[in-house]
PDB file of C-alpha atoms in Angstrom:
ATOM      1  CA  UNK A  25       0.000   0.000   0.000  1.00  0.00           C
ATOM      2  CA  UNK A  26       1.608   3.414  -1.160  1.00  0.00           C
ATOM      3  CA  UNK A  27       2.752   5.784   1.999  1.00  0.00           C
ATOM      4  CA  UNK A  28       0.822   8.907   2.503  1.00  0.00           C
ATOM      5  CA  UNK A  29       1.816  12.573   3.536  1.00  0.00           C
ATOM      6  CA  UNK A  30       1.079  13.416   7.052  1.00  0.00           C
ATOM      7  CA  UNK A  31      -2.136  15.566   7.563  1.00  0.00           C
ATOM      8  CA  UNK A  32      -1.760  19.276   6.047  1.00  0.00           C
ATOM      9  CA  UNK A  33      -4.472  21.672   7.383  1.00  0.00           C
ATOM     10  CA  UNK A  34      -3.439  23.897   4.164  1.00  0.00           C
ATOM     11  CA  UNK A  35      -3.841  21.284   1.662  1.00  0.00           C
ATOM     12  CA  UNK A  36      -7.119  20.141   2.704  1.00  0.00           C
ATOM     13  CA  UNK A  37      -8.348  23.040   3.128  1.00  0.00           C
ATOM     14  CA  UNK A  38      -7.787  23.455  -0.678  1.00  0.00           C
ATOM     15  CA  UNK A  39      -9.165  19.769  -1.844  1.00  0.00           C
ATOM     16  CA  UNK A  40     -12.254  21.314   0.103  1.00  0.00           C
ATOM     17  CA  UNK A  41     -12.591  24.548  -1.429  1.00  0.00           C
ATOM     18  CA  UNK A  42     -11.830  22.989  -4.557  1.00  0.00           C
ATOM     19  CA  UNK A  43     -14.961  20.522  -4.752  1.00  0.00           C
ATOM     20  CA  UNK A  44     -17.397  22.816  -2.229  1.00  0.00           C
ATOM     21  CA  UNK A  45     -18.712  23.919  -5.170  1.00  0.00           C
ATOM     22  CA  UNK A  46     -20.205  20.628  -6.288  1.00  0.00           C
ATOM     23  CA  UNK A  47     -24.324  19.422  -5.935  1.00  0.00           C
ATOM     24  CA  UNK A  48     -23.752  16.912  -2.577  1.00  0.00           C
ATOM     25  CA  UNK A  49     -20.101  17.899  -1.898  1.00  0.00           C
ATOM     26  CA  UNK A  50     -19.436  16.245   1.234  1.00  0.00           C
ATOM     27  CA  UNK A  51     -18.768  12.731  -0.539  1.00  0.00           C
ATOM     28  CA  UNK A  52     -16.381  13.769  -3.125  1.00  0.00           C
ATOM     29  CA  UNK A  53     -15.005  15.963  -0.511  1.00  0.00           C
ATOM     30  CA  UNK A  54     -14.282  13.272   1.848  1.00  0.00           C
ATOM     31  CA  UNK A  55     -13.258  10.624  -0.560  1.00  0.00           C
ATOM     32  CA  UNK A  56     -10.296  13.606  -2.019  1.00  0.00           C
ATOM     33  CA  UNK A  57      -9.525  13.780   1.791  1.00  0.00           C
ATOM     34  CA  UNK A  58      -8.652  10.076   2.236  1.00  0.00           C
ATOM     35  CA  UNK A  59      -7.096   9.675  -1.401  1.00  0.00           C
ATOM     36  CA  UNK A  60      -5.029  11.908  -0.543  1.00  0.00           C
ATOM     37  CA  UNK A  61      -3.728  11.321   2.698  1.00  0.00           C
ATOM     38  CA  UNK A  62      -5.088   7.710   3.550  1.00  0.00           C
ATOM     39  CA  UNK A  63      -7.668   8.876   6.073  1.00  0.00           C
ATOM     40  CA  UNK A  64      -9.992  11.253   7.101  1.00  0.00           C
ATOM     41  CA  UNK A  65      -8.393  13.605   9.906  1.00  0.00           C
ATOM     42  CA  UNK A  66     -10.444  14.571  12.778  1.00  0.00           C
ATOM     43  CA  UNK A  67      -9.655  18.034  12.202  1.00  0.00           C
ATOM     44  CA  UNK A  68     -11.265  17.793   8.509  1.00  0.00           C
ATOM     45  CA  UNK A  69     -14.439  18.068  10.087  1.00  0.00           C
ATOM     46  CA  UNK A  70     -14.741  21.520  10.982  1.00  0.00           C
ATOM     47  CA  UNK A  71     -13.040  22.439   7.853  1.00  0.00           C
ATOM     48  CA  UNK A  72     -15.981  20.479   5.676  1.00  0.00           C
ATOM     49  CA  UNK A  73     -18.585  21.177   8.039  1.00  0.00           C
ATOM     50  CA  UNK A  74     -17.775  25.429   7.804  1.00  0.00           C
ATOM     51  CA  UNK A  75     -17.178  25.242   3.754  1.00  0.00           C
ATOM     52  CA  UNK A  76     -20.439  23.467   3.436  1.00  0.00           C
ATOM     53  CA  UNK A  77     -22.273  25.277   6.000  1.00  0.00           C
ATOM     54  CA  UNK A  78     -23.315  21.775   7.720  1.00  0.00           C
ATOM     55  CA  UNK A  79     -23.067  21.056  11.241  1.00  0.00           C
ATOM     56  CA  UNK A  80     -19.987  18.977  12.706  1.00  0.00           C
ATOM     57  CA  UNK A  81     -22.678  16.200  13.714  1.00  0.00           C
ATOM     58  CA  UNK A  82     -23.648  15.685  10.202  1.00  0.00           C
ATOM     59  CA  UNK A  83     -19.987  15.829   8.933  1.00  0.00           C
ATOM     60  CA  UNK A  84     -19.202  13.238  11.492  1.00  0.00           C
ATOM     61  CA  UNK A  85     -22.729  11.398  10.599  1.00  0.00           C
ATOM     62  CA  UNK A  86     -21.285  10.879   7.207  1.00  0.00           C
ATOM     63  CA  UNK A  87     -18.056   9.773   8.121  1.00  0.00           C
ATOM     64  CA  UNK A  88     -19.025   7.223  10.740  1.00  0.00           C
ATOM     65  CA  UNK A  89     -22.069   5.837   8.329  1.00  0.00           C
ATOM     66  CA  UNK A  90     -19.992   4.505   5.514  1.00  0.00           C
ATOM     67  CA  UNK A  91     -17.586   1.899   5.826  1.00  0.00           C
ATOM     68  CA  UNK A  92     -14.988   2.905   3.330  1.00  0.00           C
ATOM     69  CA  UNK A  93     -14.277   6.101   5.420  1.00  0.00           C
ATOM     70  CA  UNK A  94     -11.613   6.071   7.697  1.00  0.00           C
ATOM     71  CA  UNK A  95     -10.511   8.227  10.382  1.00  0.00           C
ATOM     72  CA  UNK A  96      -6.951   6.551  11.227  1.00  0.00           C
ATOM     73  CA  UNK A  97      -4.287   5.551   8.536  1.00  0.00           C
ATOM     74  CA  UNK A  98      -4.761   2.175   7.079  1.00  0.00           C
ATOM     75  CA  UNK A  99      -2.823  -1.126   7.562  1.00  0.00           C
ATOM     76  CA  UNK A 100       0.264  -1.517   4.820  1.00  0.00           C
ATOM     77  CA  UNK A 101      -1.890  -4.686   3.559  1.00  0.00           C
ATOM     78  CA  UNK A 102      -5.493  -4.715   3.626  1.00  0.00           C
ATOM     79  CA  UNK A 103      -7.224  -7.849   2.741  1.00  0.00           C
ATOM     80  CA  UNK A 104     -10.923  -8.448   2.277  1.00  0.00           C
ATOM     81  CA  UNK A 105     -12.727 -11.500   2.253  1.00  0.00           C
ATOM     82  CA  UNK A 106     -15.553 -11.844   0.840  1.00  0.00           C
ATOM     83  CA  UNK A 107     -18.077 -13.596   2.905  1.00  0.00           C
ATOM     84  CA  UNK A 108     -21.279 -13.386   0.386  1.00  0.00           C
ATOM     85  CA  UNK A 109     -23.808 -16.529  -0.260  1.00  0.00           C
ATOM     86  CA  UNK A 110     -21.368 -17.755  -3.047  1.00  0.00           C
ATOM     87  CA  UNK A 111     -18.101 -18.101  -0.862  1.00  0.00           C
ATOM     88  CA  UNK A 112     -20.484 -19.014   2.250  1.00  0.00           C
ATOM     89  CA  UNK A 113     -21.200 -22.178   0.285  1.00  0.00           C
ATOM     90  CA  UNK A 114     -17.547 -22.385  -0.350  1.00  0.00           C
ATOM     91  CA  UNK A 115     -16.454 -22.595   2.863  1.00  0.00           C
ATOM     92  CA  UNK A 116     -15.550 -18.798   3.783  1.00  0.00           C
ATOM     93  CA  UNK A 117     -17.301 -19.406   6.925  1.00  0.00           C
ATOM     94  CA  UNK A 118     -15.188 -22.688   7.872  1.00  0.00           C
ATOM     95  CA  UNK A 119     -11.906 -20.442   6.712  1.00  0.00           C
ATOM     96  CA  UNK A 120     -12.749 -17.796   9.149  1.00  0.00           C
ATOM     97  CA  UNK A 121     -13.074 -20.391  11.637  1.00  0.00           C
ATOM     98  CA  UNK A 122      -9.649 -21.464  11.261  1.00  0.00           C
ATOM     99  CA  UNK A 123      -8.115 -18.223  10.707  1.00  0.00           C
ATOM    100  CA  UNK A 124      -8.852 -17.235  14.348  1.00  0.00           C
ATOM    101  CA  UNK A 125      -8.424 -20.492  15.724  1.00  0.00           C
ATOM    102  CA  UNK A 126      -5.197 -21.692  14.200  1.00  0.00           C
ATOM    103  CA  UNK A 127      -3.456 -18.349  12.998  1.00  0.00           C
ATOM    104  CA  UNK A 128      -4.538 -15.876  15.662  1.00  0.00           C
ATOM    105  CA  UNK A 129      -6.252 -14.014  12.520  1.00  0.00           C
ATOM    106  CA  UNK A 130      -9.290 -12.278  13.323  1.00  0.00           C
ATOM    107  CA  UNK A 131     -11.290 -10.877  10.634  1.00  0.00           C
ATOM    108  CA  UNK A 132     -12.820  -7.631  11.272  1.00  0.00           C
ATOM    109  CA  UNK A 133     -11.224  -8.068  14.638  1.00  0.00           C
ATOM    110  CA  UNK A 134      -8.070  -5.253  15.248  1.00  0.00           C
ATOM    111  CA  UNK A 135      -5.206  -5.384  12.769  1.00  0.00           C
ATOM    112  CA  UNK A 136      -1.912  -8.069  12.999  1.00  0.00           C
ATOM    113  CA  UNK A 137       0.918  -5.784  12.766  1.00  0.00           C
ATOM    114  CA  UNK A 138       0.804  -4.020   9.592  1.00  0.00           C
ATOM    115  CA  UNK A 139      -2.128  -6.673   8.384  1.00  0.00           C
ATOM    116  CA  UNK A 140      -6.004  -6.014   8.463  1.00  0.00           C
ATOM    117  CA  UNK A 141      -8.754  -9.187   7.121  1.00  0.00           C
ATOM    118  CA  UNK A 142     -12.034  -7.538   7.164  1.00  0.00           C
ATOM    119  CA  UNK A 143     -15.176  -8.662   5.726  1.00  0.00           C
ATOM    120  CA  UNK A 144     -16.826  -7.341   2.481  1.00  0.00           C
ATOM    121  CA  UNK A 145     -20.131  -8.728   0.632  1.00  0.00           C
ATOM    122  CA  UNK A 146     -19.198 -10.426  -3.181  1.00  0.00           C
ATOM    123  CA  UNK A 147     -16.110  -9.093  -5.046  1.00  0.00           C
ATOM    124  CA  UNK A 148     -17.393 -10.575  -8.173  1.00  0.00           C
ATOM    125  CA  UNK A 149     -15.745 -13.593  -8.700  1.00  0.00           C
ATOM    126  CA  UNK A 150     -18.448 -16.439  -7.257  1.00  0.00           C
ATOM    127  CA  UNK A 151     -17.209 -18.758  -9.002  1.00  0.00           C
ATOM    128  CA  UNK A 152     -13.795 -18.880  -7.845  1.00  0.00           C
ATOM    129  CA  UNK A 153     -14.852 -18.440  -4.054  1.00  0.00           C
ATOM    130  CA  UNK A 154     -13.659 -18.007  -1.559  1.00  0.00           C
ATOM    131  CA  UNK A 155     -11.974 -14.848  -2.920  1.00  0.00           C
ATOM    132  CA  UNK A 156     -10.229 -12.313  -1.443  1.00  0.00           C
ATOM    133  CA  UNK A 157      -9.002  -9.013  -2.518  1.00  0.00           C
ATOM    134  CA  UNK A 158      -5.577  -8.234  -1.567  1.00  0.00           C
ATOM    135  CA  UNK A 159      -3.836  -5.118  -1.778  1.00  0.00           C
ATOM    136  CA  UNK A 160      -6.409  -4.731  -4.888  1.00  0.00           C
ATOM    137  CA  UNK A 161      -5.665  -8.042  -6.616  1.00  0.00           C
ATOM    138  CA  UNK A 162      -8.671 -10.357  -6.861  1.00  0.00           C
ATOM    139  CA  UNK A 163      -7.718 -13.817  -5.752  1.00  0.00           C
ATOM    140  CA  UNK A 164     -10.150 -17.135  -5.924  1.00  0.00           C
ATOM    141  CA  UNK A 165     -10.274 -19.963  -4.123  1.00  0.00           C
ATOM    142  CA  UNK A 166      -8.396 -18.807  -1.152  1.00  0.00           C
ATOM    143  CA  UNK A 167      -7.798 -21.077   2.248  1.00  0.00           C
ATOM    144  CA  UNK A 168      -7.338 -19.815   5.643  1.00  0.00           C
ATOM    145  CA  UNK A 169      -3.450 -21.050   5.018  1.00  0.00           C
ATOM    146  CA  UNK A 170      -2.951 -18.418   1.945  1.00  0.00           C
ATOM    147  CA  UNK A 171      -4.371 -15.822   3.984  1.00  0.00           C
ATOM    148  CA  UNK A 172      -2.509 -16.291   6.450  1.00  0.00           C
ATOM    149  CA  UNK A 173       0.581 -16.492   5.050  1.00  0.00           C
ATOM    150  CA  UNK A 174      -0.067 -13.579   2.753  1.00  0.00           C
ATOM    151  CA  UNK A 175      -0.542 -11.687   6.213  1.00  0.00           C
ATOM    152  CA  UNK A 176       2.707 -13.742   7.543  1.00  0.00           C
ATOM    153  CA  UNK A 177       4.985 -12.347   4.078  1.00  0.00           C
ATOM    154  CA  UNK A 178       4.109  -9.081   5.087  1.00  0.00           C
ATOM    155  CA  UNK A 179       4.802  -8.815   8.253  1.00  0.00           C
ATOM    156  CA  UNK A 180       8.480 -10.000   7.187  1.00  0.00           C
ATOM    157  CA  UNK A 181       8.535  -7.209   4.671  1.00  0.00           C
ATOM    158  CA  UNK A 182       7.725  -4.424   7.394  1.00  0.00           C
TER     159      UNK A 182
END
């Protein structure tokens, strides 16, 4: 996953005036926010909420009701499982069984070292299932050993 720059008051401030212009700008705005610097800084809200002449509750509304939004940096490697009817009859459930119980690999559950496995509903590939997306590349037919040794290579890269 490709570093970040640390949180710049001045250059949000400018993604935000850029796109306050826009029908429904607090989306784009805080998607820009976390392209650019991986998350969604506590201290944007104010910043959106003024520009956009919203309250801070509904800025923070926003934020906290969509998944995708983030208000910490990210793990190096993000992996997401998908868990949908397809892989379910795959075995995804079984795999997330084992990760936990014989890899210490918690999905959704906090990060290992630079490593998060969370959850997501059907990446397309049913199939192939159980798929994963790692790091963007769409894998099929995944076990709870690949996962966890694609979490295991990373954590000797860091």
């Amino acid at each position: 996953m490709a570093g970040y720059p640390a949180w710049n008051q001045e250059a949000a401030r400018s993604i935000i005036a850029g796109l306050a212009h826009l029908e429904g700008a607090t989306l784009p705005i805080l998607h820009a926010l976390q392209d650019e610097f991986g998350h969604i800084d506590p201290q944007a809200v104010p910043l959106i909420a003024e520009a956009l002449n919203l309250s801070r509750a509904e800025v923070h509304g926003t934020i906290t009701f969509y998944h995708d939004f983030r208000t910490a940096l990210p793990p190096r490697r993000m992996i997401k499982l998908c868990r949908a009817e397809a892989c379910q009859s795959l075995g995804c459930e079984a795999m997330v069984e084992e990760l936990a119980r014989e890899h210490g690999i918690a999905v959704d559950g906090a990060p290992v070292g630079d490593v998060a496995v969370e959850t997501v509903y059907c990446l397309g590939n049913c199939a192939l299932g159980p798929s994963a997306l790692v790091d963007g590349e769409l894998i099929g037919r995944v076990d709870a050993a690949r996962i966890a040794g694609l979490c295991q290579h990373e954590r000797a890269q860091s």
